[in-house]
XYZ file of C-alpha atoms in Angstrom:
390
model
C 55.996 74.232 371.869
C 54.921 76.011 375.070
C 56.937 73.576 377.207
C 60.024 74.122 375.054
C 59.659 77.889 375.426
C 59.400 77.689 379.199
C 62.321 75.279 379.433
C 64.412 77.765 377.438
C 63.392 80.648 379.722
C 64.248 78.570 382.801
C 67.592 77.645 381.264
C 68.436 81.303 380.624
C 67.517 82.226 384.201
C 69.764 79.478 385.561
C 72.512 80.440 383.115
C 72.550 84.092 384.104
C 72.158 83.513 387.866
C 75.840 82.723 388.696
C 76.986 85.809 386.775
C 74.456 88.022 388.559
C 75.660 86.584 391.863
C 79.236 87.539 391.011
C 78.135 91.113 390.285
C 76.082 91.308 393.495
C 78.815 89.806 395.676
C 81.375 92.381 394.523
C 79.191 95.475 394.767
C 79.729 97.958 397.593
C 77.797 101.246 397.878
C 81.014 103.219 398.427
C 83.258 101.584 395.834
C 80.789 100.272 393.289
C 82.272 97.261 391.516
C 85.947 98.098 392.047
C 86.593 95.048 394.245
C 86.292 92.908 391.089
C 89.630 94.311 389.910
C 91.391 92.843 392.971
C 93.994 95.410 393.899
C 96.761 94.100 396.166
C 98.359 95.782 399.161
C 101.868 94.869 397.962
C 101.375 97.132 394.919
C 99.379 99.867 396.656
C 102.358 102.212 397.037
C 103.131 101.826 393.320
C 99.667 102.719 392.023
C 99.232 105.581 389.593
C 98.351 108.815 391.432
C 94.929 108.856 389.745
C 94.188 105.366 391.062
C 95.573 106.090 394.528
C 93.290 109.139 394.748
C 90.278 106.877 394.163
C 91.510 104.480 396.889
C 90.042 101.266 395.453
C 89.436 98.426 397.930
C 92.348 96.060 398.555
C 91.407 92.369 398.398
C 94.633 90.647 399.371
C 98.387 91.082 399.559
C 99.176 90.646 395.877
C 95.768 91.020 394.232
C 95.497 89.776 390.671
C 96.437 90.717 387.115
C 93.367 92.868 386.489
C 94.808 95.631 388.687
C 97.555 96.232 386.116
C 95.338 96.220 383.028
C 92.955 98.590 384.849
C 95.818 101.033 385.463
C 96.898 100.771 381.833
C 93.374 101.979 381.026
C 94.111 105.294 382.762
C 96.464 106.090 379.865
C 96.381 103.513 377.037
C 99.121 105.423 375.227
C 101.376 104.213 378.077
C 103.029 107.653 378.233
C 102.061 108.303 381.855
C 105.280 108.957 383.814
C 104.221 106.562 386.579
C 103.304 103.689 384.273
C 106.641 101.861 384.367
C 106.564 101.794 388.176
C 102.905 100.839 388.530
C 102.591 97.955 386.076
C 104.220 94.698 387.134
C 105.879 93.026 384.105
C 104.776 96.134 382.238
C 106.445 95.493 378.881
C 104.883 92.031 378.682
C 101.403 93.280 379.682
C 101.564 96.357 377.454
C 101.060 94.198 374.365
C 97.561 93.450 375.704
C 96.121 96.926 375.371
C 92.708 96.060 373.894
C 90.517 95.872 376.995
C 92.275 98.850 378.595
C 91.628 100.956 375.484
C 87.920 100.082 375.568
C 87.666 101.032 379.260
C 89.402 104.357 378.601
C 87.082 105.154 375.694
C 83.850 104.226 377.483
C 85.059 105.916 380.663
C 85.569 109.162 378.696
C 89.070 109.532 380.086
C 87.817 110.018 383.674
C 89.774 107.741 386.088
C 86.803 106.976 388.363
C 84.610 106.035 385.417
C 87.415 104.144 383.690
C 87.926 101.817 386.661
C 84.210 101.151 387.072
C 83.835 100.447 383.345
C 86.877 98.184 383.352
C 85.481 96.208 386.287
C 82.216 95.573 384.434
C 83.474 94.931 380.904
C 83.700 91.157 381.335
C 80.011 91.058 382.268
C 79.200 92.912 379.046
C 81.304 90.548 376.949
C 79.714 87.534 378.636
C 76.285 88.849 377.644
C 77.624 89.620 374.185
C 78.883 86.069 373.770
C 75.519 84.751 374.980
C 73.723 86.912 372.402
C 76.124 85.712 369.699
C 75.462 82.048 370.502
C 71.691 82.632 370.677
C 71.806 84.328 367.284
C 73.797 81.520 365.707
C 72.221 78.407 367.295
C 68.754 77.097 368.206
C 68.568 77.251 371.994
C 65.407 75.134 372.078
C 67.555 72.059 371.420
C 69.059 70.291 374.434
C 72.446 69.875 372.746
C 72.612 73.641 372.190
C 71.797 74.310 375.833
C 74.630 71.976 376.845
C 77.034 73.676 374.451
C 76.147 77.182 375.624
C 76.411 76.188 379.299
C 79.767 74.495 378.746
C 81.243 77.668 377.252
C 79.623 80.406 379.345
C 79.708 78.627 382.716
C 83.194 77.187 382.306
C 85.748 78.095 384.953
C 87.756 80.026 382.378
C 84.830 82.321 381.554
C 83.655 82.807 385.149
C 87.154 83.456 386.523
C 87.745 86.044 383.816
C 84.568 87.793 384.977
C 85.300 87.389 388.694
C 88.800 88.891 388.400
C 88.273 91.438 385.593
C 90.689 89.757 383.197
C 91.264 89.799 379.442
C 90.537 86.195 378.468
C 86.765 86.305 377.908
C 86.871 89.572 375.901
C 89.650 88.123 373.717
C 87.516 85.034 373.068
C 84.534 87.213 372.142
C 86.478 89.236 369.568
C 88.083 86.158 368.028
C 84.791 84.229 367.800
C 82.787 87.060 366.221
C 84.255 86.704 362.706
C 84.023 82.906 362.960
C 80.346 82.761 363.940
C 79.013 85.735 361.958
C 79.049 86.490 358.249
C 80.866 89.770 357.637
C 83.240 91.465 355.250
C 86.830 90.277 355.163
C 88.010 93.681 356.370
C 85.681 93.664 359.378
C 86.709 90.128 360.280
C 90.395 90.994 360.005
C 90.036 94.117 362.153
C 88.098 92.246 364.832
C 90.663 89.483 364.932
C 93.540 91.942 365.071
C 91.825 93.549 368.064
C 91.456 90.117 369.677
C 95.244 89.728 369.415
C 95.695 93.193 370.922
C 93.508 92.032 373.805
C 95.502 88.827 374.316
C 98.253 87.729 371.963
C 97.433 84.014 372.204
C 94.295 84.752 370.157
C 96.647 84.558 367.167
C 96.564 80.764 367.571
C 93.000 80.816 366.232
C 93.831 82.935 363.175
C 93.789 79.921 360.797
C 90.004 79.753 361.233
C 89.504 83.288 359.889
C 92.050 82.788 357.110
C 90.218 79.626 356.044
C 86.868 81.441 355.883
C 88.349 84.164 353.632
C 90.741 81.901 351.731
C 89.505 82.784 348.241
C 90.367 84.684 346.208
C 94.062 84.643 347.074
C 94.321 88.450 347.130
C 91.598 88.644 349.804
C 93.369 86.002 351.888
C 96.589 88.008 351.678
C 94.873 91.254 352.679
C 93.159 89.542 355.619
C 96.432 88.045 356.843
C 98.239 91.387 356.516
C 95.655 93.254 358.599
C 95.581 90.541 361.270
C 99.366 90.559 361.507
C 100.369 94.171 360.881
C 98.071 95.968 363.334
C 99.344 94.078 366.421
C 102.897 94.291 365.037
C 102.667 98.080 364.745
C 101.469 98.299 368.332
C 104.294 96.053 369.553
C 106.832 98.260 367.749
C 105.269 101.344 369.368
C 105.520 99.743 372.803
C 109.110 98.750 372.178
C 110.186 102.171 370.947
C 108.074 104.668 372.864
C 106.476 103.208 376.005
C 109.576 103.283 378.184
C 108.387 100.213 380.065
C 111.218 98.038 381.404
C 111.742 94.665 379.760
C 111.556 92.109 382.573
C 112.066 88.373 382.508
C 108.975 86.205 382.911
C 108.703 82.593 383.996
C 109.070 79.887 381.368
C 105.509 78.884 380.540
C 106.317 76.191 377.956
C 108.019 72.821 378.447
C 108.401 69.498 376.654
C 105.048 67.949 375.657
C 103.037 66.751 378.689
C 105.999 67.183 381.085
C 104.232 69.690 383.344
C 100.824 68.035 382.849
C 102.043 64.731 384.300
C 103.507 66.581 387.268
C 100.176 68.392 387.692
C 98.222 65.134 387.815
C 100.583 63.775 390.465
C 100.526 66.917 392.619
C 96.723 67.263 392.385
C 96.186 63.611 393.337
C 98.522 63.883 396.327
C 96.866 67.093 397.496
C 93.399 65.570 397.255
C 94.574 62.473 399.139
C 96.142 64.589 401.887
C 93.014 66.726 402.177
C 90.624 63.782 402.498
C 92.944 62.008 404.925
C 93.088 64.958 407.302
C 89.586 64.641 408.709
C 86.604 66.515 407.283
C 87.794 69.322 404.987
C 85.631 72.308 404.118
C 83.361 71.666 401.163
C 84.816 74.515 399.065
C 88.399 73.342 399.717
C 87.493 69.757 398.826
C 85.726 70.911 395.653
C 88.715 72.994 394.599
C 91.127 70.117 395.165
C 88.891 67.706 393.244
C 88.575 70.019 390.250
C 92.335 70.578 390.184
C 92.442 66.901 389.228
C 89.365 66.827 386.988
C 90.067 69.983 384.977
C 93.392 68.794 383.461
C 91.692 65.488 382.590
C 88.898 67.294 380.738
C 91.425 69.442 378.881
C 93.222 66.246 377.907
C 89.949 64.938 376.430
C 89.328 68.230 374.608
C 92.810 68.262 373.088
C 92.594 64.567 372.181
C 89.401 65.217 370.228
C 91.235 67.632 367.941
C 93.890 65.051 367.170
C 91.487 62.104 366.802
C 88.862 63.942 364.734
C 91.103 66.277 362.773
C 89.758 68.250 359.806
C 91.807 70.876 357.979
C 88.616 72.198 356.363
C 86.566 72.868 359.507
C 86.638 76.402 360.917
C 85.979 75.255 364.486
C 88.789 72.701 364.295
C 91.125 75.374 362.901
C 90.024 77.735 365.672
C 90.983 75.298 368.420
C 93.891 73.202 367.144
C 96.486 75.827 368.087
C 95.258 75.744 371.683
C 95.220 71.935 371.649
C 98.912 72.095 370.776
C 99.481 74.791 373.409
C 97.857 72.536 376.007
C 100.520 69.896 375.363
C 103.338 72.382 375.992
C 102.122 74.409 378.984
C 104.697 74.716 381.762
C 104.442 74.329 385.523
C 103.674 78.017 386.349
C 100.492 77.791 384.255
C 99.356 74.500 385.796
C 99.705 75.872 389.328
C 95.976 76.599 389.714
C 92.731 76.600 387.745
C 92.615 80.384 387.753
C 95.497 80.262 385.277
C 95.123 77.349 382.903
C 91.325 77.367 382.539
C 91.519 80.967 381.287
C 94.432 80.394 378.929
C 92.708 77.365 377.414
C 89.234 78.954 377.283
C 89.355 79.075 373.453
C 90.060 75.331 373.447
C 86.948 74.750 375.570
C 84.854 76.933 373.256
C 86.156 75.313 370.067
C 85.731 71.805 371.477
C 82.094 72.406 372.380
C 81.311 74.090 369.068
C 82.945 71.201 367.244
C 81.166 68.351 369.039
C 77.893 70.271 368.757
C 78.384 70.316 365.005
C 79.714 66.771 364.522
C 78.555 64.388 367.246
C 75.072 63.032 367.896
C 73.128 61.096 370.521
C 75.318 58.989 372.847
C 78.565 60.020 371.196
C 77.763 63.675 371.845
C 76.898 63.070 375.487
C 80.043 60.989 376.033
C 82.336 63.650 374.605
C 80.427 66.462 376.373
C 80.593 64.803 379.799
C 84.246 63.755 379.654
C 85.375 66.983 377.985
C 83.499 69.279 380.378
C 83.461 67.310 383.631
C 86.292 69.351 385.109
C 85.267 72.693 383.633
C 82.742 73.687 386.291
C 84.967 74.160 389.341
C 84.248 77.889 389.573
C 80.530 77.278 389.073
C 80.479 74.779 391.942
C 82.337 77.301 394.114
C 79.669 79.920 393.347
C 76.863 77.449 394.099
C 78.499 76.645 397.449
C 78.717 80.366 398.288
C 75.049 80.839 397.411
C 74.167 77.859 399.590
C 76.126 79.302 402.522
C 74.232 82.575 402.226
C 70.849 80.868 402.052
C 71.320 78.244 404.733
């Protein structure tokens, strides 16, 4: 018993270490944690006046998506006169108001506090998801440790933290009513908020509807709340936000069309990199995982089709994302920072499902093949830690 307790403590220390490193690596005495948001110089002149007055650090030319959701948090009503100029693809992003609204509320409406809170919210949701899994499962078991590590240390989860994005919080809100027993109204409200955080969370709605399927009146009420709350917000954005409606890239194609192209491009890039002498370890790792990650997602999606069950809440949670995986277009497959986040619910559902169903060698086989490519970001962090130490 004592050995099991110490092994669990050691596991938790190792589990938390990469996340603590991310927090430490982004902290600056002057700016706090604002570098996590990744503001870009190309959008600096378009920032809201409140953000420009804070002068957050600029990471690169274009930055990343978190800079726009952070600015939405300055005024979640989207009525700020500078909002339409400051938010790239503003009408599309405005549907994802959930995380911005939380940052505004916890930041008490003060721009400096709002940005700092927004930067740190993913860390809080990571810890929240850890607490949720610890509450629901026995961490003393090896299979549970593997399941927890596969979800919380996946590239999708770590990239969401590292770039202050919406994917991990959306997963947290959508998993809460699936893993915890609660009233139908609470579950519906949480899931509606998950959709307001990222609209693709709606793909997991069948899991919640299955849990509250009887009586029929309760099912209907649950479905109405899940659907109507996001719909009302979308109507508000359409009618009152004033954000321009811009065209976005086509992110869906024929089944497996873009995936096959991704495998070919990743293999060629890895071949070119290894044939050009001795590449840097981090570059080689990134190129390798660009090949391994799509393979692991293919295994995860295949599991849902091979071991289908219309009466399993974890299967219902993930099957929509298994179908989405088949249809993802080339812009999404461009780099791991995109597709590992979008398919994070698939990774979570897959690991919950095999943890529940598979045993012994079958479990290890599915876990290894389904998660082999999911640790690219973790390996990158380990390499950075090694560089600092040695």
